[in-house]
Coordinates of C-alpha atoms and ligand atoms in Angstrom, one line a residue:
M1 CA 0.1 0.0 0.0
D2 CA 1.3 3.4 -0.8
I3 CA -1.0 6.4 0.6
T4 CA 0.9 9.0 -1.0
A5 CA 0.7 7.7 -4.4
A6 CA -3.0 6.9 -4.2
K7 CA -3.5 10.3 -3.1
A8 CA -1.2 11.7 -6.0
A9 CA -3.7 9.8 -8.4
G10 CA -6.5 12.0 -7.5
A11 CA -8.1 11.4 -4.5
R12 CA -10.0 14.6 -3.1
I13 CA -10.7 14.3 0.6
S14 CA -14.1 15.4 1.3
T15 CA -14.4 17.5 4.3
R16 CA -18.0 17.8 4.2
H17 CA -20.2 17.3 7.1
D18 CA -17.9 19.3 9.2
D19 CA -20.7 20.8 11.0
V20 CA -21.6 17.2 12.1
I21 CA -18.5 15.9 13.0
D22 CA -17.5 18.9 15.2
R23 CA -20.2 17.9 17.4
L24 CA -18.4 14.6 18.3
P25 CA -16.3 14.5 21.4
S26 CA -12.6 13.9 20.7
S27 CA -12.9 10.8 22.8
F28 CA -15.3 9.2 20.3
R29 CA -13.9 5.5 19.5
W30 CA -13.2 5.1 15.8
G31 CA -12.8 1.5 14.7
T32 CA -13.2 -1.0 11.8
A33 CA -14.4 -4.5 11.8
T34 CA -13.7 -7.8 10.0
S35 CA -14.4 -11.1 10.7
A36 CA -12.7 -14.4 10.4
Y37 CA -14.2 -16.6 7.9
Q38 CA -14.8 -13.6 5.6
I39 CA -10.9 -12.5 5.7
E40 CA -8.5 -15.0 7.0
G41 CA -8.4 -18.1 4.4
A42 CA -6.1 -20.8 5.7
V43 CA -9.1 -22.9 6.4
D44 CA -7.2 -26.2 6.8
E45 CA -3.9 -24.9 8.3
D46 CA -2.4 -25.3 11.8
G47 CA -5.2 -27.7 12.9
R48 CA -8.3 -25.9 11.9
T49 CA -11.4 -27.9 11.4
P50 CA -14.3 -27.1 9.3
S51 CA -16.8 -24.6 10.3
I52 CA -20.7 -24.6 9.0
W53 CA -19.6 -21.9 6.4
D54 CA -17.1 -24.4 5.2
T55 CA -19.7 -26.9 4.5
F56 CA -22.3 -24.5 3.6
C57 CA -20.0 -23.1 0.8
R58 CA -20.0 -26.6 -0.9
V59 CA -23.7 -26.7 -1.4
P60 CA -24.5 -26.1 -4.8
G61 CA -26.1 -22.9 -5.4
A62 CA -25.9 -21.8 -1.7
I63 CA -23.1 -19.0 -2.5
A64 CA -22.9 -16.6 -5.6
N65 CA -20.8 -17.8 -8.3
G66 CA -19.6 -21.0 -5.9
D67 CA -17.2 -18.8 -4.0
T68 CA -15.8 -20.0 -0.6
G69 CA -13.6 -18.5 2.2
D70 CA -10.7 -21.1 1.2
L71 CA -8.4 -18.1 0.3
A72 CA -10.8 -14.9 1.0
C73 CA -8.2 -12.1 1.8
D74 CA -5.3 -14.5 2.6
H75 CA -5.2 -12.4 6.0
Y76 CA -3.9 -15.2 7.8
H77 CA -0.6 -14.9 5.9
R78 CA -0.9 -11.0 5.4
M79 CA -2.0 -10.2 9.2
P80 CA 1.0 -7.6 9.5
E81 CA 0.4 -5.7 6.6
D82 CA -3.3 -5.4 7.3
V83 CA -2.5 -4.2 10.7
A84 CA 0.0 -1.6 9.2
L85 CA -3.0 -0.3 7.0
I86 CA -5.2 -0.1 10.1
R87 CA -2.5 2.1 11.6
E88 CA -1.8 4.3 8.7
L89 CA -5.4 5.1 8.6
G90 CA -5.3 6.5 12.2
I91 CA -8.1 4.2 13.2
D92 CA -7.9 3.4 17.2
T93 CA -9.9 0.2 17.5
Y94 CA -9.7 -3.0 15.3
R95 CA -12.8 -5.5 15.8
Y96 CA -11.8 -9.0 14.7
S97 CA -13.4 -12.4 15.3
V98 CA -11.8 -15.7 16.6
S99 CA -12.5 -18.5 14.6
W100 CA -13.7 -21.3 16.9
P101 CA -12.7 -24.3 15.0
R102 CA -9.1 -22.6 14.5
V103 CA -8.6 -22.3 18.2
Q104 CA -10.7 -25.6 19.5
P105 CA -11.0 -27.9 16.6
G106 CA -14.3 -29.8 16.9
G107 CA -15.8 -27.3 19.3
S108 CA -14.8 -29.4 22.4
G109 CA -11.9 -30.4 24.4
P110 CA -8.3 -28.9 24.7
A111 CA -7.2 -25.6 22.9
N112 CA -5.3 -25.7 19.6
A113 CA -2.2 -23.8 20.5
A114 CA -1.1 -23.4 16.8
G115 CA -4.5 -21.5 16.3
L116 CA -4.5 -19.6 19.3
A117 CA -1.0 -18.3 18.4
F118 CA -2.3 -16.6 15.6
Y119 CA -4.8 -14.4 17.5
D120 CA -1.8 -13.8 20.1
R121 CA 0.4 -12.5 17.1
L122 CA -2.6 -10.4 15.7
T123 CA -3.2 -9.0 19.4
D124 CA 0.4 -8.0 19.9
E125 CA 0.8 -6.6 16.6
L126 CA -2.1 -4.5 17.1
L127 CA -1.1 -3.2 20.6
S128 CA 2.6 -2.6 19.1
Q129 CA 0.9 -0.2 16.8
D130 CA -1.4 1.6 19.4
I131 CA -4.7 0.1 18.1
E132 CA -7.0 -1.3 20.5
P133 CA -8.2 -4.8 20.0
W134 CA -11.9 -5.6 20.4
V135 CA -12.4 -9.4 20.0
T136 CA -15.7 -11.0 18.7
L137 CA -15.8 -14.5 20.1
Y138 CA -18.3 -15.9 17.6
H139 CA -19.1 -14.3 14.0
W140 CA -20.9 -17.3 12.5
D141 CA -18.4 -19.9 12.1
L142 CA -19.7 -22.6 14.2
P143 CA -17.5 -25.8 14.3
Q144 CA -19.1 -28.7 12.1
E145 CA -19.1 -31.1 14.8
L146 CA -21.4 -28.9 16.9
E147 CA -23.9 -28.5 14.1
D148 CA -23.8 -32.1 13.6
A149 CA -24.7 -32.6 17.2
G150 CA -28.0 -30.1 16.8
G151 CA -26.3 -26.8 16.3
W152 CA -27.7 -23.7 18.1
P153 CA -31.2 -25.2 18.4
N154 CA -29.5 -27.7 20.8
R155 CA -28.8 -26.5 24.4
D156 CA -25.6 -28.1 25.0
T157 CA -24.0 -25.7 22.1
A158 CA -24.5 -22.8 24.8
Y159 CA -22.4 -24.6 27.1
R160 CA -19.8 -25.6 24.8
F161 CA -19.8 -21.7 23.6
A162 CA -19.2 -20.7 27.3
D163 CA -15.9 -23.3 27.3
Y164 CA -14.8 -21.8 24.2
A165 CA -15.0 -18.2 25.3
E166 CA -13.1 -19.1 28.7
L167 CA -10.4 -20.9 26.7
V168 CA -9.8 -17.7 24.4
Y169 CA -9.9 -15.5 27.2
A170 CA -7.4 -17.5 29.0
R171 CA -5.0 -16.9 26.2
L172 CA -5.8 -13.0 25.3
G173 CA -7.5 -11.7 28.5
D174 CA -4.0 -10.5 29.8
R175 CA -4.2 -7.8 26.7
V176 CA -7.6 -7.8 25.5
Q177 CA -10.2 -5.5 27.2
H178 CA -13.1 -5.4 24.9
W179 CA -14.9 -8.6 24.5
T180 CA -18.2 -9.4 22.2
T181 CA -19.7 -12.4 22.8
L182 CA -22.0 -13.0 19.7
N183 CA -22.4 -11.3 16.4
E184 CA -25.8 -10.8 15.4
P185 CA -27.7 -13.6 16.9
W186 CA -30.6 -12.6 14.8
C187 CA -28.8 -13.5 11.5
T188 CA -27.8 -17.1 12.9
A189 CA -31.1 -17.9 14.1
M190 CA -33.2 -16.5 11.1
L191 CA -31.1 -16.6 8.3
G192 CA -29.2 -19.6 9.2
Y193 CA -32.2 -22.0 10.8
V194 CA -35.4 -20.4 9.5
Q195 CA -34.7 -18.8 5.9
G196 CA -31.8 -21.4 5.1
V197 CA -29.9 -18.6 3.1
Q198 CA -27.0 -18.7 5.7
A199 CA -25.0 -21.7 7.3
P200 CA -26.2 -24.1 8.3
G201 CA -29.0 -23.5 5.6
R202 CA -31.9 -25.2 7.6
R203 CA -35.6 -24.1 7.1
D204 CA -37.2 -24.6 10.6
F205 CA -38.9 -21.9 12.4
E206 CA -39.3 -23.5 15.6
A207 CA -35.5 -24.7 15.3
G208 CA -34.9 -20.9 15.0
I209 CA -36.6 -19.8 17.9
H210 CA -34.7 -22.6 20.1
A211 CA -31.3 -21.2 18.5
V212 CA -32.3 -17.8 19.6
H213 CA -32.7 -18.8 23.2
H214 CA -29.6 -20.9 23.3
L215 CA -27.5 -18.0 21.6
L216 CA -28.6 -15.7 24.4
L217 CA -28.0 -18.5 26.7
G218 CA -24.4 -19.0 25.6
H219 CA -24.0 -15.3 25.7
G220 CA -25.0 -15.1 29.3
L221 CA -22.7 -18.2 30.4
A222 CA -19.9 -16.6 28.8
V223 CA -20.1 -13.2 30.4
E224 CA -20.6 -15.0 33.7
R225 CA -17.3 -16.9 32.8
L226 CA -15.3 -14.1 31.6
R227 CA -16.2 -11.8 34.6
A228 CA -15.3 -14.2 36.9
A229 CA -12.1 -15.0 35.3
A230 CA -11.1 -11.3 34.8
T231 CA -8.0 -9.9 36.5
R232 CA -8.3 -6.4 34.9
P233 CA -11.1 -4.1 33.8
V234 CA -12.9 -5.8 31.2
D235 CA -15.7 -4.5 28.8
L236 CA -18.3 -7.3 27.9
A237 CA -20.8 -6.7 25.4
I238 CA -22.9 -8.6 22.8
T239 CA -23.7 -7.2 19.3
L240 CA -27.1 -7.1 17.7
N241 CA -28.1 -6.1 14.2
L242 CA -31.1 -3.9 14.9
S243 CA -33.2 -1.6 12.7
T244 CA -36.7 -0.2 12.7
A245 CA -39.9 -1.8 12.2
K246 CA -42.4 0.9 11.0
P247 CA -45.8 0.0 9.5
A248 CA -46.1 0.5 5.6
T249 CA -49.4 2.0 6.3
D250 CA -51.7 3.0 9.2
S251 CA -53.9 -0.1 8.9
E252 CA -54.3 -2.5 11.6
A253 CA -52.7 -5.2 9.5
D254 CA -49.7 -3.4 8.9
R255 CA -49.4 -2.3 12.5
E256 CA -49.6 -5.8 13.7
A257 CA -47.0 -6.8 11.0
A258 CA -44.7 -4.1 12.6
R259 CA -45.2 -5.0 16.1
R260 CA -44.4 -8.8 15.1
A261 CA -41.1 -7.5 13.1
D262 CA -40.2 -5.5 16.3
G263 CA -40.7 -8.6 18.5
L264 CA -38.7 -11.0 16.6
G265 CA -36.0 -8.4 15.4
T266 CA -35.7 -6.5 18.4
R267 CA -37.3 -7.0 21.7
I268 CA -36.8 -11.1 21.8
Y269 CA -33.0 -10.2 22.2
L270 CA -33.2 -6.9 24.3
D271 CA -36.0 -8.0 26.6
P272 CA -34.2 -10.8 27.9
L273 CA -30.8 -9.3 28.0
R274 CA -31.8 -6.2 29.8
R275 CA -35.1 -6.8 31.4
A276 CA -34.7 -10.5 32.3
S277 CA -37.9 -11.5 30.5
Y278 CA -39.2 -12.5 26.8
P279 CA -41.8 -10.0 25.4
Q280 CA -45.3 -11.4 26.5
D281 CA -46.8 -10.6 22.8
V282 CA -44.1 -12.6 21.1
V283 CA -44.3 -15.5 23.5
A284 CA -48.2 -15.6 22.9
D285 CA -47.8 -15.4 19.0
L286 CA -45.2 -18.2 19.3
A287 CA -47.8 -20.1 21.4
A288 CA -50.4 -19.5 18.8
R289 CA -47.9 -21.4 16.4
G290 CA -47.4 -24.3 19.1
I291 CA -43.8 -23.0 20.0
E292 CA -42.3 -22.4 23.2
I293 CA -39.2 -20.6 24.1
P294 CA -37.0 -23.5 25.8
V295 CA -36.6 -21.8 29.1
H296 CA -35.2 -23.5 32.1
D297 CA -35.1 -22.2 35.5
G298 CA -32.4 -19.7 36.0
D299 CA -31.7 -18.9 32.3
L300 CA -33.2 -15.5 32.3
A301 CA -31.0 -14.3 35.3
T302 CA -27.9 -15.8 33.3
I303 CA -29.0 -13.9 30.0
S304 CA -29.4 -10.8 31.6
A305 CA -26.2 -10.7 33.6
P306 CA -24.8 -7.0 33.3
I307 CA -23.1 -6.0 30.1
D308 CA -20.7 -3.2 29.8
T309 CA -21.5 -2.1 26.2
L310 CA -24.2 -2.9 23.5
G311 CA -22.9 -3.4 20.1
V312 CA -25.3 -2.5 17.5
N313 CA -24.8 -3.1 13.8
Y314 CA -27.1 -1.2 11.3
Y315 CA -27.1 -1.5 7.5
F316 CA -30.7 -0.5 6.2
S317 CA -34.3 -0.5 7.4
M318 CA -37.6 -1.6 5.5
R319 CA -41.2 -1.0 6.4
Q320 CA -43.5 -3.8 7.5
S321 CA -46.7 -4.8 6.0
G322 CA -49.2 -7.5 7.2
V323 CA -50.8 -7.8 3.7
D324 CA -49.6 -9.9 0.8
E325 CA -49.6 -9.0 -3.0
H326 CA -53.0 -10.6 -3.2
G327 CA -54.6 -8.4 -0.4
R328 CA -54.4 -11.6 2.2
T329 CA -53.5 -11.2 5.8
A330 CA -53.1 -15.0 6.4
D331 CA -51.8 -18.0 4.5
S332 CA -53.7 -21.3 3.9
D333 CA -52.1 -22.4 7.3
G334 CA -53.5 -19.1 9.0
L335 CA -50.2 -17.9 9.6
P336 CA -49.7 -14.2 9.3
V337 CA -48.2 -13.1 5.6
D338 CA -45.7 -10.4 6.9
R339 CA -43.3 -9.1 4.7
A340 CA -41.0 -5.9 4.5
V341 CA -41.2 -3.5 1.7
L342 CA -39.1 -1.0 0.3
Y343 CA -39.4 2.7 1.1
G344 CA -38.4 3.6 -2.5
L345 CA -35.3 5.1 -1.5
P346 CA -31.6 4.7 -3.5
L347 CA -30.3 1.2 -3.1
T348 CA -26.6 0.0 -2.2
A349 CA -25.2 -2.7 -4.6
I350 CA -26.4 -5.4 -2.3
G351 CA -30.0 -4.0 -2.5
W352 CA -30.2 -2.6 0.8
E353 CA -32.0 0.9 1.0
I354 CA -29.9 3.9 2.2
M355 CA -32.0 5.2 5.1
P356 CA -30.0 7.0 7.8
D357 CA -32.8 8.6 9.2
D358 CA -34.1 5.4 10.5
F359 CA -30.6 4.6 12.1
A360 CA -31.2 8.1 14.1
D361 CA -34.7 6.6 14.9
M362 CA -33.5 3.2 15.8
L363 CA -30.6 4.4 18.1
T364 CA -32.9 6.9 19.8
R365 CA -35.5 4.3 20.6
I366 CA -32.8 1.9 21.9
G367 CA -31.5 4.8 24.1
R368 CA -35.0 5.3 25.6
D369 CA -36.5 1.9 25.9
Y370 CA -33.3 0.1 26.9
P371 CA -31.4 2.8 28.8
G372 CA -28.2 2.4 31.0
V373 CA -25.4 0.9 28.8
P374 CA -23.4 2.8 26.3
I375 CA -23.9 1.9 23.0
V376 CA -20.8 1.3 20.3
V377 CA -21.9 1.1 16.7
T378 CA -19.8 -2.2 15.8
E379 CA -20.6 -2.4 12.1
N380 CA -21.9 0.1 9.3
G381 CA -21.3 0.3 6.0
A382 CA -22.2 -0.3 2.5
A383 CA -21.3 -2.2 -0.8
F384 CA -21.2 -0.4 -4.0
A385 CA -20.1 -1.2 -7.4
D386 CA -16.5 0.0 -7.3
K387 CA -14.7 1.0 -10.5
P388 CA -10.9 1.0 -9.8
D389 CA -9.0 3.0 -12.2
E390 CA -5.8 1.7 -13.8
T391 CA -3.9 2.0 -10.6
G392 CA -6.4 0.1 -8.6
F393 CA -7.6 3.4 -6.9
V394 CA -11.3 3.6 -6.4
R395 CA -13.0 7.0 -6.0
D396 CA -16.2 5.8 -3.9
D397 CA -18.1 9.0 -3.4
D398 CA -21.2 6.9 -2.8
R399 CA -19.8 5.1 0.2
V400 CA -18.3 8.6 1.4
E401 CA -21.9 9.6 1.4
Y402 CA -23.0 6.8 3.0
L403 CA -20.5 6.9 5.9
A404 CA -21.0 10.5 6.6
S405 CA -24.9 10.5 6.4
H406 CA -24.6 7.5 8.9
I407 CA -22.3 9.2 11.3
A408 CA -24.6 12.3 11.2
A409 CA -27.4 10.1 12.3
I410 CA -25.3 9.0 15.3
V411 CA -24.7 12.7 16.3
A412 CA -28.6 13.0 15.9
A413 CA -29.2 10.2 18.1
R414 CA -26.6 11.2 20.6
E415 CA -28.1 14.9 20.9
A416 CA -31.5 13.2 21.4
G417 CA -30.4 11.5 24.2
T418 CA -28.5 8.2 23.3
D419 CA -25.1 7.5 24.7
V420 CA -23.3 6.4 21.7
R421 CA -19.5 6.3 22.1
G422 CA -18.1 4.8 19.0
Y423 CA -18.5 3.9 15.6
F424 CA -16.9 1.0 13.4
V425 CA -16.7 0.9 9.9
W426 CA -17.7 -2.4 7.9
S427 CA -15.3 -3.2 6.9
L428 CA -11.5 -2.6 6.6
L429 CA -11.1 -4.6 3.4
D430 CA -13.3 -5.9 0.8
N431 CA -14.2 -9.6 1.6
F432 CA -16.1 -12.8 1.4
E433 CA -19.7 -11.4 1.7
W434 CA -21.4 -14.7 2.9
A435 CA -23.9 -15.9 0.3
Y436 CA -23.2 -12.9 -1.9
G437 CA -19.6 -14.4 -2.2
Y438 CA -16.8 -11.8 -3.3
D439 CA -19.0 -9.8 -5.4
K440 CA -20.1 -7.3 -3.0
R441 CA -17.4 -5.2 -1.9
F442 CA -17.9 -3.3 1.7
G443 CA -14.3 -2.5 2.4
I444 CA -12.7 1.0 2.5
V445 CA -9.6 -0.7 1.3
R446 CA -10.1 -2.6 -2.1
V447 CA -8.5 -6.1 -2.4
D448 CA -7.6 -7.2 -6.0
Y449 CA -8.1 -10.8 -5.2
P450 CA -5.9 -12.5 -7.9
T451 CA -2.9 -10.7 -6.5
Q452 CA -4.3 -9.8 -3.1
Q453 CA -3.2 -6.2 -3.5
R454 CA -4.6 -4.1 -1.0
T455 CA -5.4 -0.2 -2.1
P456 CA -7.2 2.2 -0.1
K457 CA -10.2 3.8 -1.4
Q458 CA -11.0 7.2 -1.3
S459 CA -13.4 6.1 1.7
A460 CA -10.4 5.2 3.6
Y461 CA -8.7 8.8 3.5
W462 CA -12.2 10.4 4.2
Y463 CA -12.4 8.1 7.2
R464 CA -8.7 9.1 8.5
D465 CA -9.5 12.9 7.9
T466 CA -12.8 12.7 9.4
I467 CA -11.1 10.8 12.8
Q468 CA -8.0 13.3 12.8
R469 CA -10.7 16.4 12.5
V470 CA -12.7 14.7 15.4
R471 CA -9.5 14.2 17.5
G472 CA -8.7 17.9 16.9
Q473 CA -5.4 16.8 15.1
Ligands
FCB1 C1 -23.6 -8.1 8.8 C2 -22.4 -9.2 9.2 C3 -21.0 -9.0 8.8 C4 -21.0 -8.5 7.0 C5 -22.0 -7.3 7.0 C6 -22.3 -6.8 5.8 O1 -24.5 -8.7 8.8 O2 -22.1 -9.0 10.5 O3 -20.3 -10.1 8.6 O4 -21.3 -9.4 6.5 O5 -23.3 -7.8 7.5

């Protein structure tokens, strides 16, 4: 990477939105995020065993272009170069995830020293560059053996997760203060076990609801274990992907659909985490479908163990309708036909609507309804159809605009009373975007996959300048 050369190639640093960024404190945390399977590659090196994503990538038609994470950004072998990039961009926090099957092959039993050594080196490299490590323990790569034993719908997986969390903490806890248990349990449960569009690709609503509870239980057990093991200050968090759920119209059917979407999207996570109970209306809706959340005595006390930070990821929002294209409100089984509908706003390359106002609304609502825990936005960003010039430089004004408008939304939410303390761009690098494969590029740094060359995009320089400006440098 050569920042000077790229700038000479014509990058113009946007200084728009100065008025907005001037309203953020110099202590605001600026980060960037990645996840293990999306960047590391090296899937069968140093004792790593397959995760559900290695398996899912082999299912014909599951991933665009038949892509896999086998090589990804080859970060496992290029880690120091990638840390140097973070440093050069002046980013103060790096959120990375640990690959469970790399550090505990098969998902149970002793640690794999060679696998843990990678995260040991990464952590030391970050600290030596003055970058704060922010570890996510679970970013979707469940060891395949645990899926074979029932996966997240199986209660035992929660206990396996707590053991794994403790094992990673034992190795990195002397240097890492910030720990996120789970990334986006909604995606694991709903996309992985209900819709089947992510690993492990199951389509079973009841299994998805059981997964929700066991993910939350695993989080709570891990928090208890890490809190007990900590001998220095520790910041324990969970990251949820949250959005708004506004009715498409004021009709009763649409308002009910919005209530249900909010129930299964937000309250089924935040109520047990922060209020030690599942929402009554969600429980009733599930009961009407013959489904019970598999709560054992003591689970809700475990799940609601205090956290220090709430991680929130936001990308887009849609409105909710309880009426289908044929005007029906229920299907032939009598189940609601709820669907999400577009606002009609511009879309990113992945088809997600650009809706920063709803980001502000969501953060404001979370601050109001679930007060008392500071929020860090642990992911936000956008895929666009980047067009590199002959030097590989991408002038991504669209991404700059997206990031700027979403940072402005954070400022609005802060001024409305929500305690948001940091913002992490998704993502440092273009990477393996799950079922979308490598086609959808979210990086502020371009990756040319054939050569693995990294080239910061204009958005990377804009981000660097934004951070410097807020810090008053
Ligand atoms: C989030 C995931 C992250 C990335 C972004 C685009 O849901 O946490 O890994 O894929 O979406």
